[in-house]
mmCIF file of C-alpha atoms in Angstrom:
data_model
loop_
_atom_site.group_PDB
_atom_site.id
_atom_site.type_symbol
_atom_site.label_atom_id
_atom_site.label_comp_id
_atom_site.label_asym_id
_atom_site.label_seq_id
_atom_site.Cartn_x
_atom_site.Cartn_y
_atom_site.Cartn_z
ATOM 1 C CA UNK A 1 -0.226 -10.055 2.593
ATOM 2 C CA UNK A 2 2.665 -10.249 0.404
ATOM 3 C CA UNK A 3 6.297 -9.631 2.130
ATOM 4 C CA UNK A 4 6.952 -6.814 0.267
ATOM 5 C CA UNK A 5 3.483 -4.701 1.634
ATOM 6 C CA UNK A 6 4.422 -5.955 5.326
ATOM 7 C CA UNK A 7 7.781 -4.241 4.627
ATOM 8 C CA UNK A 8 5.767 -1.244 3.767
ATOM 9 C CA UNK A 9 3.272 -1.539 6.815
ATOM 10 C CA UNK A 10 6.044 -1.966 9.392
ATOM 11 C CA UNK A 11 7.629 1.278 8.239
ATOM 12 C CA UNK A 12 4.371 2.979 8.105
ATOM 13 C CA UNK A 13 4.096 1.752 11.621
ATOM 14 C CA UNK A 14 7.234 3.152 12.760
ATOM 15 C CA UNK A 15 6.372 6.866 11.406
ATOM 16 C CA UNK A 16 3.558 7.050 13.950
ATOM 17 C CA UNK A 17 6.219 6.573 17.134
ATOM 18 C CA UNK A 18 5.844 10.630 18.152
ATOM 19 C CA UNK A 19 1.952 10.338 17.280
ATOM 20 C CA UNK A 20 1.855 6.938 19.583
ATOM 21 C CA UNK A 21 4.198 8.850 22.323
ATOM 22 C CA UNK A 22 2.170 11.889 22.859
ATOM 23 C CA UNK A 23 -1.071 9.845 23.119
ATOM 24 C CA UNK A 24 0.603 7.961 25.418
ATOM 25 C CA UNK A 25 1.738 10.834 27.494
ATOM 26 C CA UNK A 26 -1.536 12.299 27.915
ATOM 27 C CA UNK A 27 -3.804 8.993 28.301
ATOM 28 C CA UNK A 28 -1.175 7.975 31.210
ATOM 29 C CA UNK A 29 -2.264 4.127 31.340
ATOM 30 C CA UNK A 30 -1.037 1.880 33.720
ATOM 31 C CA UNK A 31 0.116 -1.077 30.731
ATOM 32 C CA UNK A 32 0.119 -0.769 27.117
ATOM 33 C CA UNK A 33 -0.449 -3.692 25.065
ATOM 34 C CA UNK A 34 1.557 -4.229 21.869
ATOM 35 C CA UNK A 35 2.359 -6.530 19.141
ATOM 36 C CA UNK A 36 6.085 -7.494 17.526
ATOM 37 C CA UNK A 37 5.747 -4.212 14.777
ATOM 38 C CA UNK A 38 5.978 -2.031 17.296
ATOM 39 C CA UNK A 39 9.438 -2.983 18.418
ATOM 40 C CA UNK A 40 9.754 0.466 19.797
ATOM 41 C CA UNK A 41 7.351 1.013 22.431
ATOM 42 C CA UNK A 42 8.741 -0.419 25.319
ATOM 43 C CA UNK A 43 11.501 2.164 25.492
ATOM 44 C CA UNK A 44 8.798 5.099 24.670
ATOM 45 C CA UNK A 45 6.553 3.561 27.781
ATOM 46 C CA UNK A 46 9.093 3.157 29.863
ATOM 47 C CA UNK A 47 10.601 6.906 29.384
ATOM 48 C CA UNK A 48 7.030 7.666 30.592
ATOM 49 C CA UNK A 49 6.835 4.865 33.529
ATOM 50 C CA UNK A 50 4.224 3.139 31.381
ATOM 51 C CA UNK A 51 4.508 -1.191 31.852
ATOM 52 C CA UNK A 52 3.838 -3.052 28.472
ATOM 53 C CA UNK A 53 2.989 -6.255 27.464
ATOM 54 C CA UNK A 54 4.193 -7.519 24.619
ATOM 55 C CA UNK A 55 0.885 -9.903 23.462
ATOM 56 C CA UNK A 56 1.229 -12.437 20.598
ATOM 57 C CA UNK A 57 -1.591 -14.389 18.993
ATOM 58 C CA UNK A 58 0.548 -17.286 17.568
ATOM 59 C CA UNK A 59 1.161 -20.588 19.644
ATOM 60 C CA UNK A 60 4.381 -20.269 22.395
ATOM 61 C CA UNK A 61 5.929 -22.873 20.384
ATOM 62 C CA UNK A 62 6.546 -20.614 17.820
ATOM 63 C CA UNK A 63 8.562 -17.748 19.592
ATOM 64 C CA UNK A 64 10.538 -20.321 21.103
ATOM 65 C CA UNK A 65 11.782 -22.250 18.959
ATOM 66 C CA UNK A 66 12.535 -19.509 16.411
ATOM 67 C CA UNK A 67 12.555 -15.978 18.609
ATOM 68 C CA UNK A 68 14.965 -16.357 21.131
ATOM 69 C CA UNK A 69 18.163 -15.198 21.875
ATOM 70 C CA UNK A 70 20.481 -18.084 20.587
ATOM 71 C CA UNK A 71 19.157 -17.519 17.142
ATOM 72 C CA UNK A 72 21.042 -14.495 17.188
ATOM 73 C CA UNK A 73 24.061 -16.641 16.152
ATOM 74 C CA UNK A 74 22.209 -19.727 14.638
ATOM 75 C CA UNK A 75 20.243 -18.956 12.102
ATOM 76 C CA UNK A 76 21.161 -20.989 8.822
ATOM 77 C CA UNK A 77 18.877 -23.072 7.201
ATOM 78 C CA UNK A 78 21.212 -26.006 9.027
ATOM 79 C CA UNK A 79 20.758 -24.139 12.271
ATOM 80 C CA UNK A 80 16.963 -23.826 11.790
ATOM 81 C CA UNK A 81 16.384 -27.455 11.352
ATOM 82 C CA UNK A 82 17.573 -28.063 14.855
ATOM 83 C CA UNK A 83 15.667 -26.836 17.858
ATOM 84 C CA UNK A 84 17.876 -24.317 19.971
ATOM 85 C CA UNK A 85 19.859 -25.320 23.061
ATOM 86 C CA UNK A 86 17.669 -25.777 26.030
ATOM 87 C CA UNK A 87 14.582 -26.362 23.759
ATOM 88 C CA UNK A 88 12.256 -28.518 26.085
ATOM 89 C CA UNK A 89 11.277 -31.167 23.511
ATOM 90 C CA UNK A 90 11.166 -35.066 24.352
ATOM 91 C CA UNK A 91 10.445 -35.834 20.855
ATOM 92 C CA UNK A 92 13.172 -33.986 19.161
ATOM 93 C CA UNK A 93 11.089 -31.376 17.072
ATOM 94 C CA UNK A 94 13.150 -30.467 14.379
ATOM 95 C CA UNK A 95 12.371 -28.806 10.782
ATOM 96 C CA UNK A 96 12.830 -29.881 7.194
ATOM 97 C CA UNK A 97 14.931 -27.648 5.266
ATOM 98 C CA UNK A 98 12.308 -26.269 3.258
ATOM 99 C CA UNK A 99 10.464 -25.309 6.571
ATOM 100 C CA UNK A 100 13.797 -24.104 7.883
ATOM 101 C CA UNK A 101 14.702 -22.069 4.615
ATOM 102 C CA UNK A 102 11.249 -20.683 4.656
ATOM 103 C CA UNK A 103 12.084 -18.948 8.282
ATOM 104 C CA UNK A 104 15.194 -16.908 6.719
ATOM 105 C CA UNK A 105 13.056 -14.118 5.850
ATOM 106 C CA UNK A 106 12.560 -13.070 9.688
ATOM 107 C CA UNK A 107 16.751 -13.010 9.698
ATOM 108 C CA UNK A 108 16.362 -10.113 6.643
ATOM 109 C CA UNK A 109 16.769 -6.556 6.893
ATOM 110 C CA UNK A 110 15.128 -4.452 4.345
ATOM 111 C CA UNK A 111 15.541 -0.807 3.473
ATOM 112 C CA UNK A 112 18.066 -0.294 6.652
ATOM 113 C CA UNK A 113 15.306 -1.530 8.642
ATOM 114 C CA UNK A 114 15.132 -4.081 11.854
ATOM 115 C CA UNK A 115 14.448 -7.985 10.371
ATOM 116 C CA UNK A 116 11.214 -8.959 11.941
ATOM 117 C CA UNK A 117 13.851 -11.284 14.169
ATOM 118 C CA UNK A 118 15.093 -7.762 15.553
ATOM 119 C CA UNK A 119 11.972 -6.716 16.115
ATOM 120 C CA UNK A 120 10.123 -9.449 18.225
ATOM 121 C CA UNK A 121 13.919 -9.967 20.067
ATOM 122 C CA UNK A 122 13.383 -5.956 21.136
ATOM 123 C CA UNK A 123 10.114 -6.562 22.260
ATOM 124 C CA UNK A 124 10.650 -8.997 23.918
ATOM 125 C CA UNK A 125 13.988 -7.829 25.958
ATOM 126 C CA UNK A 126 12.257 -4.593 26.660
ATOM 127 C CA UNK A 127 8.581 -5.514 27.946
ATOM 128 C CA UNK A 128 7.250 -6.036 31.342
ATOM 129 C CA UNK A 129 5.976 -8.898 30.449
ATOM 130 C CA UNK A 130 5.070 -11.644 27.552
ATOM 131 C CA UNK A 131 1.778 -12.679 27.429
ATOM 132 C CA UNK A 132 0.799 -15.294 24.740
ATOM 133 C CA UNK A 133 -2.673 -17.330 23.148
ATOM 134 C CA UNK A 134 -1.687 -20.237 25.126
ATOM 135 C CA UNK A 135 -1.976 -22.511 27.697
ATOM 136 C CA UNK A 136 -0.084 -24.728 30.485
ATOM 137 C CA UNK A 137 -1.722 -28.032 29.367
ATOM 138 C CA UNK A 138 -0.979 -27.680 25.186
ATOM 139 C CA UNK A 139 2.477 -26.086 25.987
ATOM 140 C CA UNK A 140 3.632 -25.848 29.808
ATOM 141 C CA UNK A 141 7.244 -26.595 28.686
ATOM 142 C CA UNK A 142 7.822 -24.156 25.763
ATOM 143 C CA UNK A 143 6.149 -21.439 28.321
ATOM 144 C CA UNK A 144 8.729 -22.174 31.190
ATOM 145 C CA UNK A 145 11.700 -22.102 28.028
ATOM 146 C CA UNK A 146 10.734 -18.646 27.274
ATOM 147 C CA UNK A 147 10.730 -17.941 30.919
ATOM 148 C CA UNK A 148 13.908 -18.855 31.107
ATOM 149 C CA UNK A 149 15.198 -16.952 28.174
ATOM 150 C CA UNK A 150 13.526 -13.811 28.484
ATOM 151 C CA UNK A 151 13.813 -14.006 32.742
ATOM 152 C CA UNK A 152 10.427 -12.090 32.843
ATOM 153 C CA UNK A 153 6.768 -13.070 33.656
ATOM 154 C CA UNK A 154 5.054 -15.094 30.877
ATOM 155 C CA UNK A 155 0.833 -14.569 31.079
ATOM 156 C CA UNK A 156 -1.369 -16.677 29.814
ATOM 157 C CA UNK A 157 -4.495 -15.989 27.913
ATOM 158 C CA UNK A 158 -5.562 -19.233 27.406
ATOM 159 C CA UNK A 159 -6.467 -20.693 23.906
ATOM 160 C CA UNK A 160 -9.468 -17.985 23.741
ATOM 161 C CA UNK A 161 -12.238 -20.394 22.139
ATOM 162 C CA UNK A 162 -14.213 -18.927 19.903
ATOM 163 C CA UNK A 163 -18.093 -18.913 20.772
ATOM 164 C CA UNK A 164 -20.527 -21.571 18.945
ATOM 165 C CA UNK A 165 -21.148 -19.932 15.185
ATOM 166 C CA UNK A 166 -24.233 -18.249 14.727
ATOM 167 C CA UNK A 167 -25.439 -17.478 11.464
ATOM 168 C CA UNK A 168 -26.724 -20.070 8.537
ATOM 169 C CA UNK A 169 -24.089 -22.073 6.402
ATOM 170 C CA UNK A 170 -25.996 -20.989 3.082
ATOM 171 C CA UNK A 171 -28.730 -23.279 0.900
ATOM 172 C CA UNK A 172 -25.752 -24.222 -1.076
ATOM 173 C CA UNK A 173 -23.586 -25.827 1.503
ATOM 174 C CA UNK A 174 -26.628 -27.217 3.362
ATOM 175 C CA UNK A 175 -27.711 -28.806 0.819
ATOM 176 C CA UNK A 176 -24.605 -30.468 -0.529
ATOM 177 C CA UNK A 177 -23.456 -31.518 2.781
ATOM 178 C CA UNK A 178 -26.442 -32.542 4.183
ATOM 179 C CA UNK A 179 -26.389 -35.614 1.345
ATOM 180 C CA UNK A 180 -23.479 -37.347 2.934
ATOM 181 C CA UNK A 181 -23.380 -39.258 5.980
ATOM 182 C CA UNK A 182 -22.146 -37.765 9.660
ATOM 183 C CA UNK A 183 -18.431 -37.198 9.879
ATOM 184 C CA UNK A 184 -17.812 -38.383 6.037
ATOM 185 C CA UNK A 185 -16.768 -35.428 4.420
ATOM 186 C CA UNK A 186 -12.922 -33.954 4.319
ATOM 187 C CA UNK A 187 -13.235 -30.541 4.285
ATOM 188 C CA UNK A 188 -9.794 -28.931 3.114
ATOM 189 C CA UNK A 189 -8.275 -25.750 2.981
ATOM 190 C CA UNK A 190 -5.605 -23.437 3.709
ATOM 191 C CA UNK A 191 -6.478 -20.133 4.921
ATOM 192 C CA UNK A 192 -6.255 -16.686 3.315
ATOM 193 C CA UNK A 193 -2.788 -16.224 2.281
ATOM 194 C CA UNK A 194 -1.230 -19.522 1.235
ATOM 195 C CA UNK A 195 -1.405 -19.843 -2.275
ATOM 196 C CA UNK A 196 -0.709 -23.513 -3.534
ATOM 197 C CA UNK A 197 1.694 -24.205 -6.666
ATOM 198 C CA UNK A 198 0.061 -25.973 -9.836
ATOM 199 C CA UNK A 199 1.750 -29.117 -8.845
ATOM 200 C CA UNK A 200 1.003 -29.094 -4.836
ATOM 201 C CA UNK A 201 -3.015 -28.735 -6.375
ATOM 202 C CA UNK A 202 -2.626 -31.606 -8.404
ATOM 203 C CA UNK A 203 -1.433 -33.902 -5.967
ATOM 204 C CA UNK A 204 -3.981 -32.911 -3.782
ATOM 205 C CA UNK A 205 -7.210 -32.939 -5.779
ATOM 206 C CA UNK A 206 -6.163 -36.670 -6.854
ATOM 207 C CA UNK A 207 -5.042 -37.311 -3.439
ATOM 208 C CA UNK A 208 -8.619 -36.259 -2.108
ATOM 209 C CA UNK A 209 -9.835 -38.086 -5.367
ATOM 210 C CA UNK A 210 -8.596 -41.285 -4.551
ATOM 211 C CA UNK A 211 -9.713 -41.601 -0.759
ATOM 212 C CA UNK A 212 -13.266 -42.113 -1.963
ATOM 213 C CA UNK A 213 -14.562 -39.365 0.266
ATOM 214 C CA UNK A 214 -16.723 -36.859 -0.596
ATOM 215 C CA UNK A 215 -14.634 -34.079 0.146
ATOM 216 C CA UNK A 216 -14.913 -29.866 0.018
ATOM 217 C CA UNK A 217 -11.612 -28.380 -1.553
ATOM 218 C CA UNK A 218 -11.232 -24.546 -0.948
ATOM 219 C CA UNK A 219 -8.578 -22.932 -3.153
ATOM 220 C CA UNK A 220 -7.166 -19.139 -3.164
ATOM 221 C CA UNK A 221 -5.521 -17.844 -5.662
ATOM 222 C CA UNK A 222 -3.193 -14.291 -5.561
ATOM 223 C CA UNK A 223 -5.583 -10.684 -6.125
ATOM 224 C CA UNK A 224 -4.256 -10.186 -9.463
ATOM 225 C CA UNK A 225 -5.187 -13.190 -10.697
ATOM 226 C CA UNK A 226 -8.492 -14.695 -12.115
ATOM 227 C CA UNK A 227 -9.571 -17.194 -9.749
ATOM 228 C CA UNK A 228 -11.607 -19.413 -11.719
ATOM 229 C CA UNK A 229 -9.431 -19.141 -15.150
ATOM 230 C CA UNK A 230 -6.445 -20.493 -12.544
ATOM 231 C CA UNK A 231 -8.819 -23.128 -11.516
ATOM 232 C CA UNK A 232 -9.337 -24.561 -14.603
ATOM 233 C CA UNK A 233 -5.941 -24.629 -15.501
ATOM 234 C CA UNK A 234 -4.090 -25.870 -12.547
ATOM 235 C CA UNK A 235 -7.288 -29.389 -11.978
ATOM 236 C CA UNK A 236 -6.251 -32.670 -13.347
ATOM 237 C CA UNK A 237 -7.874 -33.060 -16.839
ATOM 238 C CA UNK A 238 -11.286 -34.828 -16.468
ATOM 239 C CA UNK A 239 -10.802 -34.398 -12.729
ATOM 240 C CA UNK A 240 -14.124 -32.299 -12.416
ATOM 241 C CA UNK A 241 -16.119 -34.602 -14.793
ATOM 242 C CA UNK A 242 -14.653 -37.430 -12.156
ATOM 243 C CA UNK A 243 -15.552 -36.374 -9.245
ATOM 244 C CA UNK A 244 -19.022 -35.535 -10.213
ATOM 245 C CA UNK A 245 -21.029 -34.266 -6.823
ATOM 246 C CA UNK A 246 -18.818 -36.011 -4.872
ATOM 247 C CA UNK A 247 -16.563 -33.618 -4.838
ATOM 248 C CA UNK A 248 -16.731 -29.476 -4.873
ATOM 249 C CA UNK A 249 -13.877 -27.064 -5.548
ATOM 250 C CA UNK A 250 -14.362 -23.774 -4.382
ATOM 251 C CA UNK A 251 -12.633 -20.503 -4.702
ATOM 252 C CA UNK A 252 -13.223 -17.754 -2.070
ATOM 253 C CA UNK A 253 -15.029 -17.034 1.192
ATOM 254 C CA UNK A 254 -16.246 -19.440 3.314
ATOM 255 C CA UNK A 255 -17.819 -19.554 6.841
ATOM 256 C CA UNK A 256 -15.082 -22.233 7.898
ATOM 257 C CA UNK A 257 -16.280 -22.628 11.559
ATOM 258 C CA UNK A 258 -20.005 -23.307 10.317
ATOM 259 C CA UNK A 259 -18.278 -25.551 7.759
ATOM 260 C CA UNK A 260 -16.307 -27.653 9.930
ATOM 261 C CA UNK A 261 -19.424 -27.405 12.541
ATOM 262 C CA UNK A 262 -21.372 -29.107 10.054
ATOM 263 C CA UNK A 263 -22.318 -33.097 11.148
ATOM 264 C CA UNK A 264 -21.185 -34.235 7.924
ATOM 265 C CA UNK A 265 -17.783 -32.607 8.189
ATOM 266 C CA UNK A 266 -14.974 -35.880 9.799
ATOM 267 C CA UNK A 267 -11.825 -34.368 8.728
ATOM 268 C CA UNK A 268 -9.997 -31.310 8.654
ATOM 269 C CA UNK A 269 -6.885 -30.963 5.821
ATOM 270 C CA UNK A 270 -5.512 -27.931 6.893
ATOM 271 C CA UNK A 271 -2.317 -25.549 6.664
ATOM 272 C CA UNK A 272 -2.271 -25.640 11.024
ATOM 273 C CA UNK A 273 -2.947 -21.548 11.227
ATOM 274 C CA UNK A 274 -3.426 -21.681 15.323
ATOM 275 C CA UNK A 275 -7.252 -20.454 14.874
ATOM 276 C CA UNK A 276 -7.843 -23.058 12.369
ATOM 277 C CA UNK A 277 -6.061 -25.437 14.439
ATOM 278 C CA UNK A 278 -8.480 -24.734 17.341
ATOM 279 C CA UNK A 279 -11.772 -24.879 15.119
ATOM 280 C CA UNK A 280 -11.211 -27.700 13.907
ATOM 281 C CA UNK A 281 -10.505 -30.040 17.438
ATOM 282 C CA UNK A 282 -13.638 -28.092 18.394
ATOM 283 C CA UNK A 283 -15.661 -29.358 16.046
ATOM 284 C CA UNK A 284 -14.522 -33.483 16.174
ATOM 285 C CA UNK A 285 -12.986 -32.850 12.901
ATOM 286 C CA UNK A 286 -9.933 -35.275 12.344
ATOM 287 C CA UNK A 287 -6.684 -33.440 11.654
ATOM 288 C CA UNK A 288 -4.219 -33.809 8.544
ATOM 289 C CA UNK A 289 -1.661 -31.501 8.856
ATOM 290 C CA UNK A 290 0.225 -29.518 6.090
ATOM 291 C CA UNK A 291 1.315 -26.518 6.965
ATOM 292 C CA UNK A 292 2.271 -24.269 4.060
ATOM 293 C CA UNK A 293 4.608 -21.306 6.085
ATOM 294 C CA UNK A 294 6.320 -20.022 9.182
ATOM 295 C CA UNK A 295 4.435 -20.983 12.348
ATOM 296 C CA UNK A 296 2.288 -23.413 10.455
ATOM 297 C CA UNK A 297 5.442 -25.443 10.611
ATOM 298 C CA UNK A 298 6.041 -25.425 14.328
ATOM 299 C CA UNK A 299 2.384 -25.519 15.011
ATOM 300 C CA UNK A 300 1.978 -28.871 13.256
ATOM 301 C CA UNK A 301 4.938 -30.363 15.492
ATOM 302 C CA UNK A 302 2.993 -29.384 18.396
ATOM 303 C CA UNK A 303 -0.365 -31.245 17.102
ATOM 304 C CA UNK A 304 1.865 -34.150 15.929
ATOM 305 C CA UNK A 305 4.459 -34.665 18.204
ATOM 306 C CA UNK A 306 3.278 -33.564 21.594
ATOM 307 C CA UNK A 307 -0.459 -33.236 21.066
ATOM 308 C CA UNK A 308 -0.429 -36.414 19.188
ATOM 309 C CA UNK A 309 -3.460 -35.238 17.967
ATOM 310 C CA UNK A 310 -3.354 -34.719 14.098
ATOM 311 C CA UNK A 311 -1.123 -36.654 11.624
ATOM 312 C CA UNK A 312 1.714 -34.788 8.882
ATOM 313 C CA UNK A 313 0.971 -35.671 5.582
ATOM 314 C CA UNK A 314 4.363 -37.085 4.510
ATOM 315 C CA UNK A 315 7.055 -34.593 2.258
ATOM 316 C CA UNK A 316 10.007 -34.191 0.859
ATOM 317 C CA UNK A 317 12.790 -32.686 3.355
ATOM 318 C CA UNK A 318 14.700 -30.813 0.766
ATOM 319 C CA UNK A 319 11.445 -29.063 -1.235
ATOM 320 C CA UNK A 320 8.373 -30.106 0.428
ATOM 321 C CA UNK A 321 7.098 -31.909 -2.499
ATOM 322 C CA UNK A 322 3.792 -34.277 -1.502
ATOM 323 C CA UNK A 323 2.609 -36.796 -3.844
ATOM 324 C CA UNK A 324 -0.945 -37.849 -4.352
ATOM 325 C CA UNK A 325 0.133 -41.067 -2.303
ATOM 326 C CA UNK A 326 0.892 -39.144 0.269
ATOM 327 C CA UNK A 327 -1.914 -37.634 0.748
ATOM 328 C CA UNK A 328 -4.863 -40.596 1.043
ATOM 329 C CA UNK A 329 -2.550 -42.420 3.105
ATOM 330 C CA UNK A 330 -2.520 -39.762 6.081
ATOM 331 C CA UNK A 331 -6.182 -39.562 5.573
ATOM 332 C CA UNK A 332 -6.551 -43.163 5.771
ATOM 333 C CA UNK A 333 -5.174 -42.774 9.270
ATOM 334 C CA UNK A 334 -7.922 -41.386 10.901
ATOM 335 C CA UNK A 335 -10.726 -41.665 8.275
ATOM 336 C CA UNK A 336 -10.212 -45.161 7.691
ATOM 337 C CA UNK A 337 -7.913 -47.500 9.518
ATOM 338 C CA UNK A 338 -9.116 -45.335 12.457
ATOM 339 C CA UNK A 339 -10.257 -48.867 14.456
ATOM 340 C CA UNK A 340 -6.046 -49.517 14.458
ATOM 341 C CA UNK A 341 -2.488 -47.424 15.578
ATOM 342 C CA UNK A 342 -1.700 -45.111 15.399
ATOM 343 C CA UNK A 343 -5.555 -44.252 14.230
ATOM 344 C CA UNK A 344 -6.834 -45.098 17.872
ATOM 345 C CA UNK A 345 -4.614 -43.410 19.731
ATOM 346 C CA UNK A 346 -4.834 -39.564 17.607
ATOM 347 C CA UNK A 347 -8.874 -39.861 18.175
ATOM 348 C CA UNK A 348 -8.720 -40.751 21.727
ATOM 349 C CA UNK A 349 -6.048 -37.549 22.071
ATOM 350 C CA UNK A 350 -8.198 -35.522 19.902
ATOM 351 C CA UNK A 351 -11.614 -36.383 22.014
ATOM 352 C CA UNK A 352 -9.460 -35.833 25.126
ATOM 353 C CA UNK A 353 -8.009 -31.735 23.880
ATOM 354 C CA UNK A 354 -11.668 -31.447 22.301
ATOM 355 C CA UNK A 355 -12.933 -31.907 26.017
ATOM 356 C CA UNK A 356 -10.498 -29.677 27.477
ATOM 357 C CA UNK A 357 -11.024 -26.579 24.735
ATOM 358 C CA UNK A 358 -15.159 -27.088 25.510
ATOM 359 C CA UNK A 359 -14.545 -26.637 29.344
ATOM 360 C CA UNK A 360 -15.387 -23.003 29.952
ATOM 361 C CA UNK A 361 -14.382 -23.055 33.749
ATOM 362 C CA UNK A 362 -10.804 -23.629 32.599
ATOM 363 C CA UNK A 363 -11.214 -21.247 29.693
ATOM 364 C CA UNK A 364 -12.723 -18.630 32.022
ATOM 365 C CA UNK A 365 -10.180 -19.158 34.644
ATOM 366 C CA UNK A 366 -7.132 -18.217 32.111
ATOM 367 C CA UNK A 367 -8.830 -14.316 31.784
ATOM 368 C CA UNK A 368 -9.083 -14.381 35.603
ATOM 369 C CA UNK A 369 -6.389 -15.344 36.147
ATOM 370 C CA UNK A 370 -4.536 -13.106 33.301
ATOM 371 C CA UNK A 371 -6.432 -10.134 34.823
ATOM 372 C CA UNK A 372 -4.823 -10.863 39.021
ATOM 373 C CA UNK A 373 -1.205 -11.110 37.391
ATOM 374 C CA UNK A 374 -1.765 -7.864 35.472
ATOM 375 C CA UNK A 375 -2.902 -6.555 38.626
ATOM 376 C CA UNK A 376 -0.070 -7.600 40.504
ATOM 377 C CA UNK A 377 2.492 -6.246 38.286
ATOM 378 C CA UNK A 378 0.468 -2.864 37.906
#
């Protein structure tokens, strides 16, 4: 989704406030559950003596480094590169300023409107209670910060692991996969709405290119655009011809979980979305992080820095350029010099969260658990 048509869902959104506040009126719940668009429903529930819970499906990390109330004053690119005061952090998690300038949009007002900044800050002052895709053991000390900040309840979901995938990977896939050896293959892409520049492909097919690994590279391209016309023009020259069946660049859909599922499938290059993130410790898939936009960026420092469970591939602080370099030498990490630091270390850590995500009685316990506090506070 493009900024411009979230601008125009958010205001759509706001039109239905006496539609939402009559329903709300007559259905009489005891909590509603709501998401940052919807800035405005605490003060409609709470006119009605209706408790909400403002629910987010991004990592806590995210909100607290970025959504809290000293960012009301700090909130220049130099400001974003720096964690804010209190931030619980023994490693020092700080942004590049390209990550940092890419978080001024959620300081922008359009059309009169509240920035999305405004927005999550108002739901987050007026709710009940937070409650967040998270959990104690990936990110007990950015909960307790937003604790702190906020001086409300913060509920836990857990990381809500997706079930095994069901369903058949395709004769296509199957096939192609099933020709290289277990945990070989680097599967890489970058979810539905990160769109790579001609140069950031480049340096990343050769990159992949030069590892020597078969690899699976998944590349979308904008809805007005013809996919496989941009594909041919933004590849290497000869790069396809290289590569032979090796390699396979692919445009569109793909069952990603049955991908990365696959025994094949060793490493994950991926943009850190939080489900992605998830599917692919799941699945005993290496992790090489490059995160393309907004929580991507925060995520990754969580996998990296206090996960220690994934490695950044290396970029430029002012523009985020990566260089084909770059790229095989994080992937050497853990695909090859994995038998040496800091190679050891991230697949021990990754075995170790794997372990942790598979253990239903801790999963299952988070929903309990969620469900007592709710309630309590009913």
């Amino acid at each position: 989704m493009t900024p411009t048509m979230a601008e125009i869902l958010k205001q759509a959104i706001d039109l239905l406030q006496p539609q939402i506040s009559s329903l709300l009126s007559q259905l009489k719940p005891q909590f509603v559950i709501f998401n940052f668009a919807q800035h405005w429903v605490p003060k409609v529930a709470s006119e009605l003596g209706i408790k909400t819970l403002r629910f987010s499906i991004f990592a806590t990390i995210s909100d607290a480094y970025v959504m809290v109330p000293p960012r009301q004053k700090s909130n220049t690119i130099d400001d974003l590169m720096r964690a804010p005061n209190g931030f619980p952090s023994d490693n020092n998690i700080a942004l590049k300023e390209f990550e940092a300038r890419d978080f001024l949009y959620v300081f922008m007002s359009f059309h009169g409107k509240p920035s999305v900044y405004e927005r999550v800050l108002e739901c987050l002052n007026g709710c009940t209670a937070i409650a967040n895709r998270s959990c104690i053991e990936m990110e007990g000390p950015y909960v307790d910060f937003m604790k702190t900040q906020f001086q409300k309840p913060v509920l836990l979901t857990g990381p809500l692991v997706p079930e095994s995938p069901v369903g058949d990977i395709g004769h296509k896939w199957s096939k192609w996969l099933g020709g290289f050896p277990a945990k070989s293959v680097i599967y890489c892409a970058f979810g539905s709405e990160s769109f790579l520049s001609k140069e950031q492909i480049r340096e990343l097919a050769l990159g992949l290119e030069l590892t020597g690994l078969p690899f699976l590279l998944v590349l979308n391209f904008p809805k007005n655009t013809n996919a496989e016309t941009e594909l041919a023009n933004v590849l290497p020259d000869g790069f396809m011809e290289r590569i032979g069946d090796k390699g396979v660049v692919h445009t569109g859909w793909v069952h990603q979980h049955l991908v990365l599922a696959h025994q094949s499938v060793g490493c994950f290059v991926t943009h850190v979305g939080y489900s992605s993130l998830i599917e692919g410790l799941l699945n005993d898939c290496q992790l090489v992080l490059l995160p393309m936009k907004g929580d991507q960026f925060v995520n990754s420092k969580l996998v990296a820095w206090d996960m220690r469970a994934g490695v950044e591939v290396k970029r430029r602080e002012d523009n985020g350029y990566f260089s084909k370099a770059d790229v095989v030498e994080t992937v050497n990490t853990v695909m090859v010099e994995d038998d040496k630091e800091p190679g050891v270390s991230i697949r021990a850590n990754q075995n170790r969260w794997r372990d942790f995500l598979l253990n239903k009685e801790i999963q299952n316990k988070y929903i309990a658990d969620l469900v007592q506090r709710l309630k309590a506070l009913a």
